[in-house]
PDB file of C-alpha atoms in Angstrom:
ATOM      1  CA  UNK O   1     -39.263  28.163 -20.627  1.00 50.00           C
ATOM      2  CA  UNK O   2     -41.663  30.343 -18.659  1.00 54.00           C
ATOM      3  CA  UNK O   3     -43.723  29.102 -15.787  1.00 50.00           C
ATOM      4  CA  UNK O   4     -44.216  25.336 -15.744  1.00 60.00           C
ATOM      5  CA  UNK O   5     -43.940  22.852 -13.067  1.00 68.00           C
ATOM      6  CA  UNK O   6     -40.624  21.267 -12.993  1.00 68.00           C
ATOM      7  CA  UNK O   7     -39.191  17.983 -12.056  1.00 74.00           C
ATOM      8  CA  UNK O   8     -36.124  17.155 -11.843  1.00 72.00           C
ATOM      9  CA  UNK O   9     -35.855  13.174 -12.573  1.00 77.00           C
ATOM     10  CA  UNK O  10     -31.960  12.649 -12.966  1.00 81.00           C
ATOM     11  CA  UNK O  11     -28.009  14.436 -12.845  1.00 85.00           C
ATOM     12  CA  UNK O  12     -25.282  12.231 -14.298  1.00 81.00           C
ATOM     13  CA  UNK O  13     -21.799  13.880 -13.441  1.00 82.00           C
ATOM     14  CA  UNK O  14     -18.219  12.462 -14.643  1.00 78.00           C
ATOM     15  CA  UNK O  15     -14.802  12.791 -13.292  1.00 80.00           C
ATOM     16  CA  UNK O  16     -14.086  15.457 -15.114  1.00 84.00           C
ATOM     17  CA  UNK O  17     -17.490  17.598 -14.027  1.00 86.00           C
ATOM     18  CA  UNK O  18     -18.996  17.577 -17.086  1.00 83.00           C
ATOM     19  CA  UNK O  19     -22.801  17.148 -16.260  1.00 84.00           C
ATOM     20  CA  UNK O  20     -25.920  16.385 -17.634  1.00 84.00           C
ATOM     21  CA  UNK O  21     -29.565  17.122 -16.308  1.00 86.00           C
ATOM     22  CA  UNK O  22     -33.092  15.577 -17.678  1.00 85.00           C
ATOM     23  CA  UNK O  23     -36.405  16.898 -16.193  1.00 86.00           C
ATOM     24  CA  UNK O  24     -40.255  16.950 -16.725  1.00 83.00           C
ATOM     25  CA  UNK O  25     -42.065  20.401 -17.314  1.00 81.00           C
ATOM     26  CA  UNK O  26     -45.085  21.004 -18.121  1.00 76.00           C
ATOM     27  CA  UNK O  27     -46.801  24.274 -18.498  1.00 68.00           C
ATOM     28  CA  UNK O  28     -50.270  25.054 -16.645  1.00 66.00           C
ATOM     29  CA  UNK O  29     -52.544  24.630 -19.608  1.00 69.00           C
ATOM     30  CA  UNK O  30     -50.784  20.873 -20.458  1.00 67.00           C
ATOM     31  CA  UNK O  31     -52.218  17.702 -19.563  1.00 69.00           C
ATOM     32  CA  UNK O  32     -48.727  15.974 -19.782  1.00 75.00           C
ATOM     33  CA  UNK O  33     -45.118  16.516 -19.403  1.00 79.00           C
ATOM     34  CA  UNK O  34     -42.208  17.119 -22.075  1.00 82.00           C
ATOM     35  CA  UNK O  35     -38.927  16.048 -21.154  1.00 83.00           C
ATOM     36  CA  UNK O  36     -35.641  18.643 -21.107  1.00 84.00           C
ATOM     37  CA  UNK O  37     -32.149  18.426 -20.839  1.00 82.00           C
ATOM     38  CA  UNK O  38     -29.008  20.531 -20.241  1.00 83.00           C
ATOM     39  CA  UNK O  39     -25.578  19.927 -20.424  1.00 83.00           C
ATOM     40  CA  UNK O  40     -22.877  22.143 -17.784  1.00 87.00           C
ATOM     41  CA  UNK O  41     -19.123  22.139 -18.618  1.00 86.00           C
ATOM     42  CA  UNK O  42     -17.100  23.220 -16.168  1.00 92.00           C
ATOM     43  CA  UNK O  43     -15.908  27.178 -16.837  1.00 93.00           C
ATOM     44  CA  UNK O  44     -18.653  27.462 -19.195  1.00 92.00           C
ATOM     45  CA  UNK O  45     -21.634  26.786 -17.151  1.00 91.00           C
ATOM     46  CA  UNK O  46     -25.182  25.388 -17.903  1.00 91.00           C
ATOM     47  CA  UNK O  47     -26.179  25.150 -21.994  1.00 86.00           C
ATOM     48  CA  UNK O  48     -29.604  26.428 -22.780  1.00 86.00           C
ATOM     49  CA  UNK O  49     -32.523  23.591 -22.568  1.00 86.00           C
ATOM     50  CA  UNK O  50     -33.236  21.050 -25.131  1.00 82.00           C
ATOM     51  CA  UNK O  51     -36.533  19.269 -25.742  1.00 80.00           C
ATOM     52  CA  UNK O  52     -35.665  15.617 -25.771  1.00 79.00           C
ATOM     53  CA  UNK O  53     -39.428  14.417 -26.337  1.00 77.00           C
ATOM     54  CA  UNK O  54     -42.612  15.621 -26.601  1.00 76.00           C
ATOM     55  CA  UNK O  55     -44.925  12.730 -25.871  1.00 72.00           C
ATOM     56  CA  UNK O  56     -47.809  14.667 -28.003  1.00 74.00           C
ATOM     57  CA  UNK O  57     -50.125  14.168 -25.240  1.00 70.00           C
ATOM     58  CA  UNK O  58     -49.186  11.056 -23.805  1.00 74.00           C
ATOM     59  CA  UNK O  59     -47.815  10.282 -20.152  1.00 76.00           C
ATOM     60  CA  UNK O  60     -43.969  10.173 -19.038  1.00 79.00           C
ATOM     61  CA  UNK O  61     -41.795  10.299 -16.136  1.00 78.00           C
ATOM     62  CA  UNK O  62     -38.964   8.256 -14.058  1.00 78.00           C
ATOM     63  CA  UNK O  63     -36.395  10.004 -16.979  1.00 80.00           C
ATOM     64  CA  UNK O  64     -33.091   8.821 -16.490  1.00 78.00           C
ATOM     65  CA  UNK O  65     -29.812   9.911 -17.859  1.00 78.00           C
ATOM     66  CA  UNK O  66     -25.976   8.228 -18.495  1.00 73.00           C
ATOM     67  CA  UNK O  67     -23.152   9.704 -19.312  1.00 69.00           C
ATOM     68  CA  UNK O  68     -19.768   7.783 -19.860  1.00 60.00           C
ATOM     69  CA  UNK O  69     -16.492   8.705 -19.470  1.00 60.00           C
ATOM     70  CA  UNK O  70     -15.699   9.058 -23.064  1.00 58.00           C
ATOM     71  CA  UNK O  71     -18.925  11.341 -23.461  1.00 60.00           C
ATOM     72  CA  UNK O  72     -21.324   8.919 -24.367  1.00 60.00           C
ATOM     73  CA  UNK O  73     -24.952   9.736 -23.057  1.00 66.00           C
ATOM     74  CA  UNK O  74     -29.077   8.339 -23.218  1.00 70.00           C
ATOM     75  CA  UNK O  75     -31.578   8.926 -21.551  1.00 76.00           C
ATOM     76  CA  UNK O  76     -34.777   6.754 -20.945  1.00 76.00           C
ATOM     77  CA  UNK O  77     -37.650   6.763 -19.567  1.00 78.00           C
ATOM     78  CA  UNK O  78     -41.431   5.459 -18.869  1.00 77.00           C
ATOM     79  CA  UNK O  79     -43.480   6.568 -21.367  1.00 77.00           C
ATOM     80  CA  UNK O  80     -47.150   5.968 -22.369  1.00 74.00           C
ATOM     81  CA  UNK O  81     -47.335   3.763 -25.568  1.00 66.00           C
ATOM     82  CA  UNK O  82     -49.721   4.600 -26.981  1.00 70.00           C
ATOM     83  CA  UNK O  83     -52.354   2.308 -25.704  1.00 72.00           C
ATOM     84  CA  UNK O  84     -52.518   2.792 -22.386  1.00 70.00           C
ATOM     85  CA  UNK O  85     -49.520   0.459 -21.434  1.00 70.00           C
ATOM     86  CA  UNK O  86     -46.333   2.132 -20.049  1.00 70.00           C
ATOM     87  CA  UNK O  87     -43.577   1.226 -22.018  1.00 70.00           C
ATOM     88  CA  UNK O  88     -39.898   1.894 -21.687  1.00 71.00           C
ATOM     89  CA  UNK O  89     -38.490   4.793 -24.090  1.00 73.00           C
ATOM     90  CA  UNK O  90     -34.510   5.403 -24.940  1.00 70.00           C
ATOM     91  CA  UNK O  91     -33.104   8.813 -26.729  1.00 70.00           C
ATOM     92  CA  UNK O  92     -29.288   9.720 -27.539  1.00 61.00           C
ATOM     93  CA  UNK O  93     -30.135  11.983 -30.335  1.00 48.00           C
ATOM     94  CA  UNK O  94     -32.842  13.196 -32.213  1.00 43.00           C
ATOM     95  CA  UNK O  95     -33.635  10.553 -34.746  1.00 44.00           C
ATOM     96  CA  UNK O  96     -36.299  10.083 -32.184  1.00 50.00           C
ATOM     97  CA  UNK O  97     -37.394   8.137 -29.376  1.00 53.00           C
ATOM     98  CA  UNK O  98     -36.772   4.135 -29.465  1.00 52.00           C
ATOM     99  CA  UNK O  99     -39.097   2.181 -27.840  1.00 52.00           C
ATOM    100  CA  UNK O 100     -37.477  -0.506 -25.990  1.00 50.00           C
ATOM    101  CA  UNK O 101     -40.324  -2.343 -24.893  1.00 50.00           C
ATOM    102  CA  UNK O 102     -42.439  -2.930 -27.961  1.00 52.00           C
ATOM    103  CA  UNK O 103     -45.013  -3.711 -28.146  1.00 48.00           C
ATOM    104  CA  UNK O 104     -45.335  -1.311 -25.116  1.00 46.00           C
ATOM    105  CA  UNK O 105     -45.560  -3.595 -22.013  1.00 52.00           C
ATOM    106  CA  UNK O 106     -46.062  -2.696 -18.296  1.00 54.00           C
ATOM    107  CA  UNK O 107     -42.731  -2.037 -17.116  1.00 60.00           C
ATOM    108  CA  UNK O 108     -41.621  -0.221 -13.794  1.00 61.00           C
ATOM    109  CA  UNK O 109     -39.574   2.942 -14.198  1.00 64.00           C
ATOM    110  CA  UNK O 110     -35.925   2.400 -15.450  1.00 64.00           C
ATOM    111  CA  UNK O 111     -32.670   1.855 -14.297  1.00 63.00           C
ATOM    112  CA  UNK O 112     -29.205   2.174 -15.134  1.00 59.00           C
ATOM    113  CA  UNK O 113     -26.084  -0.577 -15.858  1.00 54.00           C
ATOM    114  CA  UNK O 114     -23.070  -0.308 -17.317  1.00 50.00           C
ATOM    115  CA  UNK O 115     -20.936  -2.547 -19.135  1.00 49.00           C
ATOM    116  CA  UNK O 116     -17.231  -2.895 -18.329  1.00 43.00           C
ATOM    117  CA  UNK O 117     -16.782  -1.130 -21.517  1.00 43.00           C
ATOM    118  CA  UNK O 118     -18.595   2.016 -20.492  1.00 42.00           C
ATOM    119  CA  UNK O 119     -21.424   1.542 -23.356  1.00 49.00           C
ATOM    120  CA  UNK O 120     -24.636   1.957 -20.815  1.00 46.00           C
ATOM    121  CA  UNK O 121     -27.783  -0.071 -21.281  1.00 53.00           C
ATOM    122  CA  UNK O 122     -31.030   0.581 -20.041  1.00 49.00           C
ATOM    123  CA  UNK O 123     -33.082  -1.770 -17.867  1.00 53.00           C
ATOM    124  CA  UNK O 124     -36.069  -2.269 -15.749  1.00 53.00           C
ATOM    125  CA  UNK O 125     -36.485  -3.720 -12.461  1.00 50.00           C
ATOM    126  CA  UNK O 126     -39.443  -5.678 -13.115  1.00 53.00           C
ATOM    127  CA  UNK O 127     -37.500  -8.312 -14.713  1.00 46.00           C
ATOM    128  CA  UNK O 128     -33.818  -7.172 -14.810  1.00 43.00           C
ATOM    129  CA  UNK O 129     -32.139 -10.578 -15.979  1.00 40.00           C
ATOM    130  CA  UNK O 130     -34.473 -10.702 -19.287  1.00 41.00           C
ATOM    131  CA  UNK O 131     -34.414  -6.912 -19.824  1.00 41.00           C
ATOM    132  CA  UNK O 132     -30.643  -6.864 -19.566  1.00 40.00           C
ATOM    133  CA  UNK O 133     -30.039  -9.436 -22.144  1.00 34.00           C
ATOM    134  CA  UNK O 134     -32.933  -7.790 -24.328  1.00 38.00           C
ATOM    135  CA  UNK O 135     -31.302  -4.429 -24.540  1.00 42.00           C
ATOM    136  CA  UNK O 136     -27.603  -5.758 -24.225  1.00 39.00           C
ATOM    137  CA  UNK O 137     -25.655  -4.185 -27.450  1.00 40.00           C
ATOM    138  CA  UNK O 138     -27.726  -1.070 -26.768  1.00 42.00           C
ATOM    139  CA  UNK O 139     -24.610   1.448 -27.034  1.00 40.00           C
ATOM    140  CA  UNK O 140     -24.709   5.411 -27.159  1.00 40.00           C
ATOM    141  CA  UNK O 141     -23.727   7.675 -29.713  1.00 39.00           C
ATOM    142  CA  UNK O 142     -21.111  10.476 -28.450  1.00 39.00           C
ATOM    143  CA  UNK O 143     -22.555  13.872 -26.767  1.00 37.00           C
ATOM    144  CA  UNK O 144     -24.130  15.967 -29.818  1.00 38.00           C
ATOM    145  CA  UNK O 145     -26.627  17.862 -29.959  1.00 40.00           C
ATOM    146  CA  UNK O 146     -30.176  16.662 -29.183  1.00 38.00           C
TER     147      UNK O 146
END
């Protein structure tokens, strides 16, 4: 990846040590951050980065990542829509990122529930009653590739 400045935003871990990692990095010469992941399974150690999303030149951060038992993961975040409003983004694989929030709205930085059922759903703290009901149904895809 070379030398960028690095964040680290989230881990999720299961039982069973499987992990996941999401970050911000941008290089020196950038004026905003892409957002990376790896995946570590135990005995085989840490996969090579992914790009998850590059915001083309628009602000994110607060990334966030959930991974389910049965190997189910997204990852959101606060993103930059476009128009100067920070709107909340979800990825599980790359069709591309979903924004959750649109028309982008001002929303704090996301946060994790789960359902009894293990599919996760994404919500903010500004208003977590309406944004859990908006997003509810919201399940992940199984772990592939990004």
């Amino acid at each position: 990846m070379g030398a960028r400045a690095l964040s680290v935003d989230a881990v999720a871990v299961r039982p069973d040590g499987l992990a996941v990692a999401v970050w911000t990095a941008r290089d020196a010469s950038d004026s905003y951050a892409e957002l990376w992941a790896a995946s570590y399974a135990p005995g085989a150690g840490w996969g090579a980065p992914v790009l998850v999303h590059d915001p083309a030149g628009l602000a994110l951060d607060h990334a966030r990542v959930a991974l389910t038992a049965d190997g189910q993961l997204v990852v959101a975040w606060r993103g930059d829509g476009g128009d100067g409003t920070l709107g909340l983004f979800w990825k599980a694989t790359d069709a591309g990122a979903i924004d959750l929030s649109a028309p982008p709205t001002e929303v704090a930085p996301p946060a994790w529930a789960a359902a009894a059922d293990l599919a996760t759903f994404a919500l903010s703290p500004d208003a977590p009653l309406t944004l859990f009901a908006h997003y509810a149904g919201i399940a992940t895809p199984a772990l592939t590739t990004w």
